[in-house]
C-alpha positions as CSV (number, residue, x, y, z in Angstrom):
1,M,-8.5,-20.8,23.9
2,K,-12.2,-21.6,23.1
3,L,-12.9,-22.4,19.4
4,A,-15.7,-20.7,17.6
5,L,-15.5,-23.1,14.7
6,E,-14.1,-26.6,14.2
7,V,-14.0,-28.1,10.7
8,Q,-12.9,-31.7,11.0
9,D,-11.8,-33.7,7.9
10,V,-14.7,-32.3,5.7
11,S,-15.0,-33.4,2.1
12,K,-17.6,-32.6,-0.5
13,V,-17.9,-34.7,-3.7
14,Y,-20.6,-34.0,-6.2
15,G,-22.6,-36.6,-8.1
16,D,-20.4,-36.3,-11.2
17,G,-17.3,-37.1,-9.1
18,T,-16.1,-33.5,-8.8
19,K,-14.3,-33.1,-5.5
20,A,-15.0,-29.5,-4.2
21,L,-13.5,-30.0,-0.7
22,D,-10.8,-32.5,0.1
23,R,-10.5,-33.4,3.8
24,V,-10.5,-29.9,5.1
25,S,-9.7,-29.3,8.7
26,L,-9.7,-25.8,10.2
27,D,-10.0,-24.3,13.7
28,V,-11.1,-20.7,14.2
29,K,-10.4,-19.2,17.6
30,E,-13.1,-17.3,19.4
31,G,-12.7,-13.5,18.9
32,E,-10.2,-13.6,16.0
33,I,-10.3,-12.4,12.4
34,L,-9.4,-15.1,10.0
35,A,-8.8,-14.4,6.3
36,L,-9.5,-17.3,4.0
37,L,-7.6,-16.7,0.8
38,G,-7.5,-18.6,-2.5
39,E,-7.9,-18.2,-6.2
40,N,-11.3,-18.4,-7.9
41,G,-12.5,-22.0,-7.8
42,A,-10.3,-22.9,-4.8
43,G,-13.2,-24.0,-2.6
44,K,-13.8,-20.9,-0.5
45,T,-17.5,-20.5,-1.4
46,T,-18.1,-24.3,-1.0
47,L,-16.4,-24.4,2.4
48,I,-18.4,-21.4,3.7
49,G,-21.6,-22.8,2.3
50,T,-21.0,-26.1,4.0
51,I,-20.3,-24.5,7.3
52,C,-23.4,-22.3,7.0
53,G,-25.6,-25.3,6.2
54,M,-26.3,-24.5,2.5
55,V,-24.1,-27.4,1.2
56,Q,-24.2,-30.8,2.7
57,P,-20.8,-32.3,3.2
58,S,-20.0,-35.8,1.9
59,S,-18.0,-36.6,5.1
60,G,-16.5,-35.0,8.1
61,K,-17.8,-32.9,11.0
62,I,-18.4,-29.2,11.7
63,L,-18.9,-27.6,15.1
64,V,-20.1,-24.1,15.5
65,D,-19.5,-22.8,19.0
66,G,-19.4,-26.5,20.0
67,V,-22.7,-27.3,18.3
68,D,-22.8,-29.9,15.5
69,A,-23.8,-28.0,12.4
70,W,-25.7,-31.0,10.9
71,K,-27.1,-32.8,13.9
72,N,-28.3,-29.6,15.4
73,Y,-28.7,-27.4,12.4
74,R,-31.1,-24.7,13.8
75,E,-29.0,-24.3,17.0
76,A,-25.8,-24.0,15.0
77,R,-27.4,-21.6,12.5
78,S,-28.6,-19.3,15.3
79,R,-24.9,-18.7,16.2
80,L,-23.7,-17.6,12.9
81,A,-24.5,-15.2,10.0
82,L,-23.2,-14.9,6.4
83,V,-22.8,-11.8,4.3
84,P,-22.6,-13.3,0.8
85,Q,-20.8,-11.7,-2.1
86,E,-24.0,-11.5,-4.1
87,I,-26.3,-8.8,-2.7
88,A,-29.8,-10.2,-1.9
89,L,-32.1,-7.4,-0.8
90,D,-35.7,-6.5,-1.5
91,P,-35.3,-3.4,-3.6
92,F,-38.8,-2.0,-2.7
93,S,-38.3,-2.2,1.1
94,T,-36.8,0.7,3.0
95,V,-33.5,0.4,4.9
96,Y,-35.3,0.3,8.2
97,Q,-37.9,-2.3,7.0
98,T,-35.1,-4.5,5.8
99,V,-33.4,-4.8,9.2
100,R,-36.7,-5.1,11.0
101,F,-37.8,-8.0,8.7
102,A,-34.5,-9.7,9.0
103,R,-34.7,-9.5,12.8
104,G,-38.1,-11.3,12.6
105,Y,-36.8,-13.9,10.1
106,F,-34.1,-14.8,12.6
107,G,-36.7,-15.2,15.4
108,K,-35.3,-12.3,17.5
109,R,-37.5,-9.8,19.4
110,N,-38.1,-6.4,17.9
111,N,-35.4,-4.0,19.1
112,P,-35.5,-0.5,17.7
113,E,-32.5,0.6,19.7
114,F,-30.4,-2.2,18.2
115,F,-31.7,-1.2,14.7
116,E,-30.6,2.4,15.2
117,K,-27.2,1.5,16.6
118,T,-26.4,-0.9,13.8
119,L,-27.5,1.5,11.1
120,K,-25.5,4.3,12.6
121,D,-22.4,2.1,12.9
122,L,-22.8,1.4,9.2
123,S,-23.5,5.1,8.3
124,L,-27.0,4.1,7.1
125,W,-29.2,5.7,9.8
126,D,-29.8,8.9,7.7
127,K,-30.9,6.6,4.8
128,K,-33.3,4.6,7.0
129,D,-36.5,5.7,5.1
130,R,-35.0,5.3,1.6
131,K,-35.9,2.3,-0.6
132,V,-33.1,-0.1,-1.2
133,L,-33.3,0.3,-4.9
134,T,-32.2,4.0,-4.5
135,L,-28.9,3.0,-2.7
136,S,-25.5,2.9,-4.2
137,G,-23.6,-0.4,-4.5
138,G,-21.5,0.4,-1.5
139,M,-24.6,1.2,0.6
140,K,-26.2,-2.1,-0.5
141,R,-23.1,-3.9,0.6
142,R,-23.4,-2.3,4.1
143,M,-27.1,-3.1,4.1
144,S,-26.2,-6.8,3.6
145,I,-24.0,-6.6,6.7
146,A,-26.7,-4.8,8.7
147,K,-29.1,-7.6,7.7
148,A,-26.8,-10.3,8.9
149,L,-26.1,-8.6,12.2
150,M,-29.8,-8.8,13.1
151,N,-29.1,-12.4,14.1
152,E,-26.5,-11.1,16.7
153,P,-24.1,-13.9,15.6
154,K,-21.1,-15.2,17.5
155,L,-19.5,-16.1,14.2
156,L,-19.8,-13.8,11.1
157,F,-18.7,-14.8,7.6
158,L,-17.9,-11.9,5.3
159,D,-17.5,-12.9,1.6
160,E,-15.7,-10.0,-0.2
161,P,-17.1,-7.4,2.3
162,T,-15.6,-4.3,0.7
163,A,-16.3,-5.2,-3.0
164,G,-17.8,-2.1,-4.7
165,V,-17.2,0.1,-1.6
166,D,-15.2,3.3,-1.9
167,V,-12.1,4.0,0.1
168,E,-13.7,6.1,2.8
169,L,-16.5,3.8,3.4
170,R,-14.2,0.8,3.3
171,K,-12.3,2.4,6.2
172,S,-15.4,2.9,8.2
173,M,-16.5,-0.7,7.5
174,W,-13.2,-2.1,8.8
175,E,-13.5,0.1,11.9
176,M,-16.9,-1.6,12.5
177,V,-15.5,-5.1,11.9
178,H,-12.8,-4.4,14.6
179,E,-15.5,-3.1,16.9
180,L,-17.5,-6.3,16.5
181,R,-14.4,-8.3,17.2
182,K,-13.6,-6.2,20.3
183,N,-17.1,-7.1,21.5
184,G,-16.4,-10.8,21.2
185,M,-17.5,-11.7,17.7
186,T,-15.4,-14.1,15.6
187,I,-15.0,-13.1,11.9
188,V,-14.0,-15.2,8.9
189,L,-13.6,-13.2,5.7
190,T,-12.6,-13.8,2.1
191,T,-11.2,-10.9,0.1
192,H,-9.4,-10.2,-3.2
193,Y,-7.9,-7.1,-1.5
194,L,-4.9,-8.9,0.0
195,E,-3.6,-5.7,1.5
196,E,-6.8,-5.6,3.6
197,A,-6.2,-9.2,4.8
198,E,-2.6,-8.3,5.7
199,R,-3.7,-5.2,7.6
200,H,-6.7,-6.6,9.5
201,A,-6.5,-10.4,9.9
202,D,-5.1,-12.2,12.9
203,R,-4.5,-15.4,11.0
204,I,-4.3,-16.3,7.3
205,A,-5.6,-19.6,5.7
206,F,-4.7,-20.5,2.1
207,I,-7.0,-22.8,0.3
208,S,-6.3,-24.4,-3.1
209,G,-7.9,-27.4,-4.9
210,G,-10.4,-27.8,-2.2
211,S,-7.9,-28.3,0.6
212,I,-6.2,-26.0,3.2
213,K,-2.6,-25.6,2.1
214,M,-1.5,-23.5,5.0
215,I,-2.9,-21.7,8.1
216,E,-0.7,-19.5,10.2
217,D,-0.6,-16.5,12.5
218,K,-0.2,-13.4,10.3
219,E,2.8,-12.1,12.1
220,K,4.6,-15.4,12.0
221,L,3.8,-15.7,8.3
222,M,5.1,-12.2,7.5
223,N,8.3,-12.9,9.5
224,R,8.9,-16.2,7.7
225,F,8.7,-14.5,4.3
226,E,10.6,-11.4,5.5
227,G,10.6,-8.6,3.0
228,M,7.5,-9.8,1.2
229,N,4.0,-8.5,1.4
230,L,1.0,-10.8,1.6
231,E,0.2,-10.5,-2.1
232,E,3.8,-11.6,-3.0
233,I,3.5,-14.5,-0.5
234,F,0.2,-15.5,-1.9
235,F,1.5,-15.8,-5.5
236,K,4.7,-17.5,-4.4
237,L,2.7,-20.2,-2.5
238,F,0.3,-20.8,-5.4
239,D,2.9,-20.7,-8.1
240,E,4.8,-23.4,-6.1
241,S,1.6,-25.5,-5.7
242,E,1.0,-25.7,-9.5
């Protein structure tokens, strides 16, 4: 199977000697949903930042859809998008202006039909003329996703995608995620809602202390720890690693 992402022996050591990533290797298959799970400070954000070109690795290699993320930064960056946990939107722009500006930022041609479809998929079309500052936290979260999708990425990173989103909207967002996957997009997500990872991910990767401790097909993982849910498996693995 073709790989959407290859992380090869990547480390990140800061100037004060802090090792944020320790020889991380990770393959993500094209068209899958991978959940990256770990406690706060485990290295999730640093790893995603390194893949997306915001943090320079100390060593190792990263390939995005076969493109070297550091030797060919622009080409690699054009194939991925990140929805960060922190919402970064212009509060005085309208919903429609936000996606149109994002489209231009990514260097893509204007496409009103694509804007409409994306906003409808995220239940935002009826809010298209509202300023971002008037939206609820959940709507702003969906706006962040709409903004990222303007790049039409092959690889999408979702950092806590359902944080602050109510149950009904969370359901519609996951339906959209699965629709994206069905259309060929590869998705890597982090979440503190472990039941969501258990329900929606194809594979699970556990990170701790800046290194990948385990990566496994979800069904195989659940069978190996028969009778336990993902939250129980998570705490068992991390208790044992301490």
